[in-house]
Coordinates of C-alpha atoms in Angstrom, one line a residue:
Chain A
M1100 CA 152.3 56.7 259.9
D1101 CA 152.2 57.6 256.2
E1102 CA 151.2 54.9 253.8
T1103 CA 154.8 54.1 252.6
A1104 CA 155.8 53.5 256.2
Q1105 CA 152.6 51.4 256.7
I1106 CA 153.4 49.3 253.7
E1107 CA 157.0 48.8 254.8
N1108 CA 155.9 47.8 258.2
F1109 CA 153.3 45.4 256.7
E1110 CA 155.8 43.8 254.4
R1111 CA 158.3 43.5 257.2
R1112 CA 155.8 41.6 259.3
I1113 CA 155.1 39.2 256.4
A1114 CA 158.8 38.7 255.7
A1115 CA 159.1 37.8 259.4
G1116 CA 156.4 35.2 259.0
E1117 CA 153.8 37.0 261.1
S1118 CA 150.2 36.4 260.4
I1119 CA 148.0 39.3 259.3
E1120 CA 144.7 39.5 261.1
P1121 CA 141.4 41.2 260.1
K1122 CA 141.9 44.2 262.3
D1123 CA 145.5 44.8 261.2
W1124 CA 146.3 47.5 258.6
M1125 CA 146.8 46.0 255.1
P1126 CA 147.2 47.6 251.7
E1127 CA 143.9 47.9 249.7
R1128 CA 145.5 45.8 247.0
F1129 CA 146.2 43.0 249.4
R1130 CA 142.6 43.1 250.7
K1131 CA 141.3 43.0 247.1
Q1132 CA 143.5 40.2 246.0
L1133 CA 142.6 38.1 249.0
T1134 CA 138.9 38.8 248.7
R1135 CA 139.1 37.7 245.1
M1136 CA 141.0 34.5 245.9
I1137 CA 138.9 33.5 248.9
S1138 CA 135.6 34.2 247.2
Q1139 CA 136.7 32.3 244.1
H1140 CA 137.6 29.4 246.4
A1141 CA 134.2 29.6 248.1
H1142 CA 132.4 29.7 244.8
S1143 CA 134.4 26.6 243.7
E1144 CA 133.2 24.7 246.7
I1145 CA 129.6 25.6 245.9
V1146 CA 129.7 25.0 242.2
G1147 CA 131.7 21.9 242.9
M1148 CA 128.7 20.4 244.8
L1149 CA 126.9 20.0 241.4
P1150 CA 128.9 17.5 239.4
E1151 CA 129.3 15.1 242.3
G1152 CA 125.9 15.8 243.7
A1153 CA 124.5 14.5 240.5
W1154 CA 125.5 11.0 241.5
I1155 CA 124.2 10.9 245.1
T1156 CA 120.9 9.5 244.0
R1157 CA 122.6 6.9 241.8
A1158 CA 125.4 5.7 244.0
P1159 CA 125.7 1.9 243.7
T1160 CA 125.6 1.0 247.5
L1161 CA 124.3 2.6 250.6
R1162 CA 127.8 3.0 252.0
R1163 CA 128.9 4.8 248.9
K1164 CA 125.8 6.9 248.9
I1165 CA 126.3 8.0 252.5
T1166 CA 130.0 8.9 252.0
L1167 CA 129.3 10.8 248.8
L1168 CA 126.4 12.8 250.4
A1169 CA 128.7 13.5 253.4
K1170 CA 131.4 14.7 251.0
V1171 CA 129.2 17.0 249.1
Q1172 CA 127.8 18.3 252.4
D1173 CA 131.4 19.0 253.5
E1174 CA 131.9 21.1 250.4
G1175 CA 128.9 23.2 251.3
G1176 CA 130.5 23.6 254.7
H1177 CA 133.8 24.7 253.2
G1178 CA 132.0 27.2 251.1
L1179 CA 130.3 28.6 254.1
Y1180 CA 133.5 28.7 256.0
L1181 CA 135.3 30.5 253.2
Y1182 CA 132.5 33.1 252.7
C1183 CA 133.0 33.9 256.4
A1184 CA 136.7 34.3 255.9
A1185 CA 136.0 36.6 252.9
E1186 CA 133.7 38.6 255.2
T1187 CA 136.5 39.3 257.6
L1188 CA 138.0 41.4 254.8
G1189 CA 134.8 43.5 254.6
A1190 CA 133.1 41.6 251.8
D1191 CA 129.5 40.7 251.9
R1192 CA 128.4 37.1 251.2
S1193 CA 125.3 38.1 249.2
E1194 CA 127.3 40.5 247.1
L1195 CA 129.9 37.8 246.4
I1196 CA 127.2 35.4 245.4
D1197 CA 125.6 38.0 243.1
Q1198 CA 128.9 38.4 241.4
L1199 CA 129.1 34.6 240.8
L1200 CA 125.5 34.5 239.5
A1201 CA 126.2 37.5 237.2
G1202 CA 129.1 35.5 235.7
K1203 CA 131.6 38.1 237.0
A1204 CA 133.4 36.0 239.5
K1205 CA 135.4 32.9 238.6
Y1206 CA 135.4 29.5 240.1
S1207 CA 137.7 26.5 239.5
S1208 CA 137.1 25.5 235.9
I1209 CA 137.4 21.8 236.7
F1210 CA 133.7 21.9 237.7
N1211 CA 132.8 22.8 234.1
Y1212 CA 133.4 19.2 233.1
P1213 CA 130.6 16.7 233.3
T1214 CA 130.4 13.6 235.5
L1215 CA 129.5 10.8 233.1
S1216 CA 129.9 7.7 235.1
W1217 CA 130.2 6.5 238.7
A1218 CA 134.0 6.2 238.2
D1219 CA 134.1 10.0 237.8
I1220 CA 133.2 10.2 241.5
G1221 CA 136.3 8.2 242.4
V1222 CA 138.6 10.0 240.0
I1223 CA 137.4 13.4 241.2
G1224 CA 138.2 12.5 244.8
W1225 CA 141.6 11.2 243.7
F1226 CA 142.7 13.9 241.2
V1227 CA 140.6 17.0 242.0
D1228 CA 140.8 16.7 245.8
G1229 CA 144.4 15.6 245.4
A1230 CA 145.2 18.7 243.4
A1231 CA 143.3 20.9 245.8
I1232 CA 145.3 19.4 248.7
V1233 CA 148.6 20.3 247.0
N1234 CA 147.4 23.8 246.5
Q1235 CA 145.8 24.2 249.9
T1236 CA 148.7 22.7 251.9
M1237 CA 150.6 25.7 250.6
L1238 CA 147.8 28.1 251.3
A1239 CA 147.6 26.8 254.9
K1240 CA 150.8 28.8 255.4
A1241 CA 149.3 31.9 253.8
S1242 CA 150.0 35.2 255.6
Y1243 CA 146.4 36.1 256.2
G1244 CA 145.3 34.3 259.4
P1245 CA 141.6 33.6 258.7
Y1246 CA 142.4 32.1 255.3
S1247 CA 145.3 30.1 256.6
R1248 CA 143.2 28.6 259.4
A1249 CA 140.3 27.9 257.0
M1250 CA 142.8 26.0 254.8
I1251 CA 144.1 23.9 257.7
R1252 CA 140.6 22.8 258.6
I1253 CA 139.5 22.2 255.0
C1254 CA 142.7 20.3 254.1
K1255 CA 142.0 17.8 256.8
E1256 CA 138.6 16.9 255.3
E1257 CA 140.0 17.0 251.7
N1258 CA 142.5 14.4 252.7
F1259 CA 139.7 12.2 253.8
H1260 CA 137.8 12.8 250.5
K1261 CA 140.9 11.9 248.5
K1262 CA 141.3 8.6 250.3
Q1263 CA 137.7 7.8 249.7
G1264 CA 138.0 8.7 246.0
F1265 CA 141.1 6.6 245.6
E1266 CA 139.4 3.7 247.3
I1267 CA 136.6 3.9 244.7
V1268 CA 139.2 4.0 241.9
A1269 CA 141.1 1.0 243.3
T1270 CA 137.9 -1.0 243.7
L1271 CA 136.8 -0.3 240.2
A1272 CA 140.3 -0.9 238.7
A1273 CA 140.4 -4.3 240.4
G1274 CA 136.8 -5.1 239.5
T1275 CA 135.2 -6.6 236.3
P1276 CA 136.6 -5.6 232.9
A1277 CA 133.7 -3.3 232.4
Q1278 CA 134.4 -1.5 235.7
H1279 CA 138.1 -1.2 234.8
A1280 CA 137.2 0.3 231.5
M1281 CA 134.8 2.7 233.2
V1282 CA 137.5 4.0 235.6
Q1283 CA 140.2 4.2 232.8
D1284 CA 137.8 6.3 230.8
A1285 CA 137.2 8.6 233.7
V1286 CA 141.0 8.9 234.3
N1287 CA 141.5 9.8 230.6
R1288 CA 138.9 12.5 230.8
W1289 CA 139.9 14.1 234.1
W1290 CA 143.7 14.0 234.0
W1291 CA 144.4 17.1 231.8
P1292 CA 141.7 19.3 233.4
S1293 CA 143.1 18.4 236.8
L1294 CA 146.6 19.6 235.7
M1295 CA 144.9 22.8 234.5
M1296 CA 143.7 23.4 238.1
F1297 CA 147.1 24.8 239.0
G1298 CA 146.7 27.7 236.6
P1299 CA 148.9 29.1 233.8
H1300 CA 152.6 28.7 233.6
D1301 CA 154.4 31.0 236.0
A1302 CA 155.5 33.2 233.2
D1303 CA 151.8 33.7 232.2
S1304 CA 150.4 34.1 235.7
P1305 CA 149.6 37.8 236.2
N1306 CA 149.0 37.7 239.9
S1307 CA 151.7 35.4 241.0
A1308 CA 154.6 37.7 241.8
E1309 CA 152.6 40.0 244.0
L1310 CA 150.8 37.1 245.8
K1311 CA 154.2 35.6 246.5
R1312 CA 155.7 38.8 247.9
W1313 CA 152.7 39.1 250.3
G1314 CA 153.1 35.5 251.5
I1315 CA 149.7 34.4 250.1
K1316 CA 151.2 32.0 247.6
R1317 CA 154.5 30.4 248.6
R1318 CA 155.0 28.1 245.6
S1319 CA 154.5 28.8 241.9
N1320 CA 151.8 27.1 239.8
D1321 CA 154.4 25.0 237.9
E1322 CA 156.0 23.8 241.1
L1323 CA 152.7 22.7 242.6
R1324 CA 151.7 21.1 239.3
Q1325 CA 154.9 19.1 239.2
R1326 CA 154.4 18.0 242.8
F1327 CA 150.9 16.7 242.0
V1328 CA 152.2 14.8 239.0
D1329 CA 155.1 13.2 240.9
M1330 CA 152.6 12.2 243.6
T1331 CA 150.0 10.8 241.3
V1332 CA 152.0 8.8 238.7
P1333 CA 153.0 6.1 241.2
Q1334 CA 149.5 5.9 242.5
A1335 CA 148.2 5.3 239.0
Q1336 CA 150.8 2.6 238.5
A1337 CA 149.8 0.9 241.7
V1338 CA 146.2 0.3 240.5
N1339 CA 147.1 -0.5 236.9
L1340 CA 145.7 2.6 235.3
T1341 CA 147.4 4.6 232.5
L1342 CA 147.6 8.4 232.5
P1343 CA 146.7 9.7 229.0
D1344 CA 150.1 11.4 228.3
P1345 CA 152.5 9.8 225.8
E1346 CA 155.3 12.1 226.9
L1347 CA 155.1 11.0 230.5
R1348 CA 158.5 9.6 231.6
Y1349 CA 160.6 9.5 234.7
N1350 CA 163.6 11.8 234.7
A1351 CA 166.3 10.3 236.9
A1352 CA 168.4 13.5 236.9
T1353 CA 165.6 15.6 238.5
D1354 CA 163.8 12.7 240.2
Q1355 CA 160.6 14.1 238.7
W1356 CA 158.1 12.9 236.1
H1357 CA 158.3 14.8 232.8
F1358 CA 154.9 15.4 231.3
G1359 CA 153.5 16.8 228.1
E1360 CA 152.2 20.3 227.4
I1361 CA 148.7 21.3 228.6
N1362 CA 146.3 22.3 225.9
W1363 CA 146.2 26.0 226.9
E1364 CA 143.6 26.8 224.2
E1365 CA 141.2 24.5 226.1
F1366 CA 142.2 26.0 229.4
H1367 CA 141.4 29.6 228.3
R1368 CA 138.3 28.5 226.5
V1369 CA 136.8 26.8 229.6
I1370 CA 137.9 29.6 232.0
N1371 CA 136.3 32.2 229.7
G1372 CA 132.9 30.4 229.8
D1373 CA 132.9 28.0 226.9
G1374 CA 133.6 24.7 228.6
P1375 CA 131.2 21.7 228.4
C1376 CA 129.1 22.6 231.4
N1377 CA 129.7 26.3 232.2
K1378 CA 126.2 27.4 231.3
E1379 CA 124.6 24.4 233.0
R1380 CA 126.5 25.0 236.3
L1381 CA 125.7 28.7 236.4
Q1382 CA 122.1 28.1 235.5
A1383 CA 121.7 25.6 238.3
R1384 CA 123.1 28.1 240.8
R1385 CA 120.8 30.8 239.4
D1386 CA 117.8 28.6 239.5
A1387 CA 118.5 27.6 243.2
H1388 CA 118.9 31.3 244.0
E1389 CA 115.8 32.5 242.2
N1390 CA 113.6 29.6 243.5
G1391 CA 114.8 30.2 247.0
R1392 CA 114.2 34.0 247.0
W1393 CA 110.8 33.7 248.6
V1394 CA 112.2 31.5 251.3
R1395 CA 114.9 34.0 252.2
E1396 CA 112.4 36.8 252.2
A1397 CA 110.1 34.9 254.4
A1398 CA 112.9 34.0 256.9
E1399 CA 113.8 37.7 257.1
A1400 CA 110.2 38.8 257.5
Y1401 CA 109.7 36.3 260.3
A1402 CA 112.9 37.3 262.1
A1403 CA 111.9 40.9 261.9
K1404 CA 108.5 40.1 263.3
Q1405 CA 110.0 38.2 266.2
Q1406 CA 112.3 41.1 266.9
R1407 CA 109.5 43.6 267.0
M1408 CA 107.5 41.3 269.4
Q1409 CA 110.5 41.0 271.7
A1410 CA 111.0 44.7 271.7
A1411 CA 107.3 45.4 272.5
Chain B
M839 CA 106.3 -14.2 263.0
N840 CA 109.6 -13.7 261.2
A841 CA 107.8 -12.6 258.0
D842 CA 105.8 -10.1 259.9
L843 CA 108.8 -8.7 261.7
F844 CA 110.7 -8.5 258.5
N845 CA 107.8 -6.5 256.9
F846 CA 107.5 -4.2 259.8
V847 CA 111.2 -3.4 260.0
A848 CA 111.6 -3.2 256.2
G849 CA 108.7 -0.6 256.3
L850 CA 110.7 1.5 258.8
A851 CA 113.7 1.2 256.6
D852 CA 111.9 2.0 253.3
D853 CA 110.3 5.2 254.8
R854 CA 113.7 6.5 255.6
L855 CA 115.5 5.4 252.5
V856 CA 112.9 6.9 250.2
L857 CA 112.6 10.2 252.2
G858 CA 116.4 10.4 252.5
H859 CA 116.6 10.0 248.8
R860 CA 114.1 12.8 248.2
L861 CA 116.0 15.1 250.6
S862 CA 119.3 14.3 249.0
E863 CA 117.9 15.6 245.7
W864 CA 118.1 19.1 247.2
C865 CA 121.9 18.9 247.7
G866 CA 123.3 21.9 245.8
H867 CA 119.9 23.4 244.9
A868 CA 118.6 24.6 248.3
P869 CA 117.4 28.2 248.9
I870 CA 120.4 29.0 251.1
L871 CA 123.7 27.3 251.7
E872 CA 122.8 26.6 255.3
E873 CA 119.8 24.5 254.1
D874 CA 121.9 22.6 251.5
I875 CA 123.9 21.5 254.6
A876 CA 121.0 20.9 256.9
L877 CA 118.9 18.9 254.4
A878 CA 122.0 16.8 253.5
N879 CA 122.5 16.2 257.2
I880 CA 119.0 15.0 257.7
A881 CA 119.2 12.8 254.5
L882 CA 122.4 11.3 255.9
D883 CA 120.7 10.4 259.2
L884 CA 117.7 8.9 257.4
I885 CA 119.7 6.9 255.0
G886 CA 122.0 5.7 257.8
Q887 CA 118.9 4.6 259.7
A888 CA 117.6 2.9 256.7
Q889 CA 120.8 1.0 256.3
N890 CA 120.6 -0.2 259.9
F891 CA 117.0 -1.2 259.7
L892 CA 117.6 -3.0 256.4
K893 CA 120.5 -4.9 257.8
L894 CA 118.3 -6.0 260.7
A895 CA 115.5 -6.9 258.3
G896 CA 117.9 -9.1 256.4
D897 CA 119.1 -10.8 259.6
I898 CA 115.5 -11.4 260.6
E899 CA 114.7 -12.8 257.2
G900 CA 117.7 -15.1 257.3
A901 CA 117.8 -15.6 253.6
G902 CA 121.2 -14.0 253.2
R903 CA 120.0 -10.7 251.8
N904 CA 122.1 -7.8 253.1
E905 CA 121.1 -4.1 253.2
D906 CA 122.3 -3.4 249.7
Q907 CA 120.5 -6.3 248.2
L908 CA 117.3 -5.2 249.9
A909 CA 117.7 -1.5 248.9
Y910 CA 118.9 -2.1 245.3
F911 CA 117.3 -5.3 244.2
R912 CA 113.6 -5.1 245.3
D913 CA 111.1 -3.8 242.8
P914 CA 108.7 -0.9 243.6
A915 CA 105.9 -3.3 244.5
Q916 CA 108.1 -4.8 247.2
F917 CA 108.9 -1.5 248.8
L918 CA 106.9 -1.0 252.0
N919 CA 107.2 2.7 252.5
L920 CA 104.4 5.2 253.1
Q921 CA 103.1 7.1 250.1
L922 CA 103.8 10.4 251.9
V923 CA 107.6 10.0 251.7
E924 CA 107.8 9.2 248.0
Q925 CA 106.1 12.4 246.9
P926 CA 108.4 14.5 244.8
N927 CA 110.1 17.5 246.5
G928 CA 107.9 20.3 245.0
D929 CA 108.9 23.7 246.3
F930 CA 110.7 24.2 249.6
A931 CA 107.4 24.6 251.5
F932 CA 106.3 21.2 250.1
T933 CA 109.5 19.5 251.2
I934 CA 109.2 21.1 254.7
A935 CA 105.5 20.1 255.1
R936 CA 106.3 16.6 254.1
Q937 CA 109.2 16.5 256.5
A938 CA 107.3 18.0 259.5
I939 CA 104.4 15.5 259.0
F940 CA 106.9 12.7 259.0
D941 CA 109.3 13.9 261.7
C942 CA 106.5 14.5 264.2
W943 CA 105.1 11.1 263.6
S944 CA 108.5 9.4 263.5
V945 CA 109.6 10.8 266.9
Y946 CA 106.5 9.4 268.6
L947 CA 106.7 6.1 266.7
L948 CA 110.4 5.6 267.5
E949 CA 110.0 6.6 271.1
A950 CA 107.2 4.0 271.4
L951 CA 109.3 1.3 269.6
S952 CA 112.2 2.0 271.9
S953 CA 110.4 -0.2 274.5
S954 CA 110.0 -3.1 272.0
S955 CA 110.9 -6.4 273.5
H956 CA 113.0 -7.1 270.4
Q957 CA 116.3 -5.7 271.8
E958 CA 118.1 -4.9 268.5
L959 CA 115.0 -3.1 267.1
A960 CA 114.6 -1.2 270.4
A961 CA 118.3 -0.1 270.3
L962 CA 118.1 1.1 266.7
C963 CA 114.9 3.1 267.5
V964 CA 116.5 4.8 270.6
R965 CA 119.3 6.0 268.4
A966 CA 117.1 7.1 265.5
A967 CA 114.6 8.9 267.8
K968 CA 117.5 11.0 269.0
E969 CA 118.3 12.1 265.5
D970 CA 114.7 12.6 264.5
R971 CA 114.1 15.0 267.4
Y972 CA 116.6 17.3 265.7
H973 CA 114.9 16.8 262.4
W974 CA 111.5 17.7 263.9
K975 CA 113.1 20.9 265.5
H976 CA 114.4 21.8 262.0
S977 CA 111.2 21.2 260.1
S978 CA 108.9 22.7 262.7
T979 CA 111.0 25.9 262.9
W980 CA 110.7 26.2 259.1
V981 CA 106.9 25.7 259.2
Q982 CA 106.7 28.6 261.6
R983 CA 109.0 30.8 259.6
L984 CA 107.2 30.2 256.3
G985 CA 103.7 30.1 257.8
D986 CA 104.2 33.4 259.6
G987 CA 106.7 34.9 257.1
T988 CA 105.3 36.7 254.0
A989 CA 102.0 36.4 252.3
E990 CA 103.6 34.3 249.6
S991 CA 105.3 31.9 252.0
H992 CA 102.2 31.6 254.0
Q993 CA 100.2 30.6 251.0
R994 CA 102.8 28.2 249.8
M995 CA 103.0 26.5 253.2
Q996 CA 99.2 26.2 253.4
S997 CA 99.0 24.7 250.0
A998 CA 101.7 22.2 250.8
F999 CA 99.9 21.0 253.9
D1000 CA 96.6 20.9 252.0
A1001 CA 98.1 18.8 249.3
L1002 CA 99.9 16.4 251.6
W1003 CA 97.1 15.9 254.2
S1004 CA 95.4 13.2 252.3
F1005 CA 98.6 11.0 252.8
T1006 CA 98.4 11.3 256.6
P1007 CA 95.7 8.6 257.4
E1008 CA 98.2 5.9 256.1
L1009 CA 100.5 6.9 259.0
F1010 CA 98.1 5.5 261.5
Q1011 CA 96.6 2.6 259.7
A1012 CA 98.1 -0.5 261.2
T1013 CA 99.4 -3.1 258.8
A1014 CA 98.5 -6.7 259.3
A1015 CA 102.2 -7.4 260.3
Q1016 CA 102.1 -4.7 262.9
Q1017 CA 98.9 -6.0 264.4
K1018 CA 100.4 -9.5 264.8
L1019 CA 103.6 -8.1 266.4
V1020 CA 101.5 -6.1 268.9
A1021 CA 99.5 -9.2 269.7
A1022 CA 102.7 -11.2 270.2
G1023 CA 104.0 -8.5 272.5
L1024 CA 107.0 -7.8 270.3
I1025 CA 106.1 -4.1 269.8
P1026 CA 103.9 -1.8 271.9
N1027 CA 100.4 -0.8 271.0
L1028 CA 100.7 2.2 268.7
S1029 CA 97.1 3.4 268.8
S1030 CA 97.9 6.5 270.8
L1031 CA 100.3 7.8 268.0
E1032 CA 97.5 9.5 266.1
S1033 CA 96.3 11.6 269.0
Q1034 CA 99.8 12.6 270.0
W1035 CA 100.7 13.5 266.4
R1036 CA 97.4 15.4 265.8
K1037 CA 97.9 17.5 269.0
A1038 CA 101.5 18.4 268.1
M1039 CA 100.6 19.2 264.5
N1040 CA 97.6 21.3 265.5
E1041 CA 99.8 23.3 267.9
L1042 CA 102.4 23.8 265.3
L1043 CA 100.0 24.9 262.6
E1044 CA 98.3 27.3 264.9
M1045 CA 101.6 28.9 265.9
A1046 CA 102.5 29.2 262.2
T1047 CA 99.1 30.9 261.6
L1048 CA 98.1 28.0 259.3
K1049 CA 94.8 26.2 259.1
V1050 CA 94.7 22.5 259.9
P1051 CA 93.4 20.8 256.7
T1052 CA 90.3 18.6 257.1
V1053 CA 91.0 15.0 257.8
G1054 CA 90.5 12.7 254.9
A1055 CA 89.4 9.1 255.5
A1056 CA 91.9 6.4 255.1
A1057 CA 91.9 4.9 251.6
G1058 CA 90.0 1.7 251.3
R1059 CA 93.1 -0.5 251.0
P1060 CA 95.6 -1.9 253.5
A1061 CA 98.4 0.4 254.6
R1062 CA 101.7 0.2 252.7
S1063 CA 100.2 -2.0 250.1
Q1064 CA 100.3 0.4 247.1
H1065 CA 102.4 3.2 245.7
T1066 CA 101.8 6.4 243.8
A1067 CA 103.3 6.8 240.4
H1068 CA 106.3 8.6 241.8
L1069 CA 108.1 5.6 243.4
A1070 CA 109.0 3.6 240.3
P1071 CA 111.0 6.4 238.5
M1072 CA 112.8 7.2 241.8
L1073 CA 113.8 3.6 242.3
S1074 CA 114.9 3.2 238.7
E1075 CA 117.3 6.1 239.2
M1076 CA 118.5 4.8 242.5
Q1077 CA 118.9 1.2 241.5
G1078 CA 120.0 1.6 237.8
L1079 CA 123.7 1.4 238.2
A1080 CA 123.7 -1.4 240.8
R1081 CA 121.4 -3.5 238.6
A1082 CA 123.5 -2.8 235.4
F1083 CA 126.4 -4.7 237.0
P1084 CA 124.9 -7.5 239.0
G1085 CA 127.4 -9.1 241.3
A1086 CA 129.9 -6.4 241.0
A1087 CA 131.7 -5.0 244.0
W1088 CA 131.8 -1.2 244.4

């Protein structure tokens, strides 16, 4: 089969809703785009361990400490699982990590914002995991089998995280005036960055059309963002918290919540490395990598010795 | 007897809470992702055990203090943990040496306590021993890898054991509370722990091509009666938020 025929066959399979598996033929461009997406997703999980991890040692009760630690551990597990999915496309985990540490690979820019209070832990679960679920529920239907299966599994855990986050938020919102103020402040800081998680407007999203044609993305950034807003506004109302958008209003004609324009200047600034914590996050990952080098070398040397002994 | 039992059980809890806290500090900063996950897992087990032991201690005390009040509203001087577990993480070898020393001891201790005539205590120890056997497998495997890995890892592993060995006599020094509980038949005699532990550690260190550090004498003070300078800052981080909002629900 020549390449044109292969591509036609490939696109026909996708149009028919078939799932593409690691051994199937796929266009190089498809492989590249997926590797980029899956590895960015894996990096996001790993970098995402940092802002929340910073509160494990300070959680206000043992139960909260245990659930937060378990959540951050889950994120590590998701990262591992996603790196494995990327490896089914021929990528190498250590090379992907090198790209992250070199600042060449992207990760979700939401993790470049600081966690300033305990309420941030609740709001991250509610907004950030909530937004991730909206995005990943779509990706769970992606055309590439290993990615889609990873998303199904990850989504289940994220749903749990979101519930825990919202429970923290609801508890604080119903707590003392100081606790209510703490959680309102966290909502004010995380709302807009959470909306930015869905990426640029459809018209400004360079990869969207191709990703849609290949069944990787099935909904546009703006559609997903709207879904998230429509889902979250009633939840905020239920716990007496205000979302920091004066333009927010219900549109009966569309049955949707109209919201104001995102600050795209901030979006691009943070994505391009100049957010409040970009340097700190990357440095933490680099330090862990550098400080752990001798451990990885020792583990390899030990494994090689054991292998030689078994062979002898 | 209640005060003695409270002190003994709170000691079991505090060892695990403090060590679990130390391990949780690695989360997101470990040498490989698999270890971020493994150390978090062990920390989760230990903090979970601490939660159960503190709850039991609160019940024994009967003064209405629950596990959170005991964890968050006691001062450093009231904590009854071993000095070993409050030592800061250091490098990965230091964390692993601290963990191996503790895990090996903890497995023998919890197995012995599983036959306590105090049924709730015995039941918690049966459950915790099961978890700690996995922890011991994890830490002892790393001692072997690092001890018998590269020259650098060998040297780091040896230095870690050398530095931590002086904290090991406290593991086997019976507190006054413990002695009274043994005399009352509530917990078994724990005098064979030291020889069991020493034998297992010697075997491990030999397999890992490491030297067994020379045994220091026990410090001239009762066990679990004094802390190093590292506990207070750790607790002020752990307890700060809870104490800033006394009476608040979270």
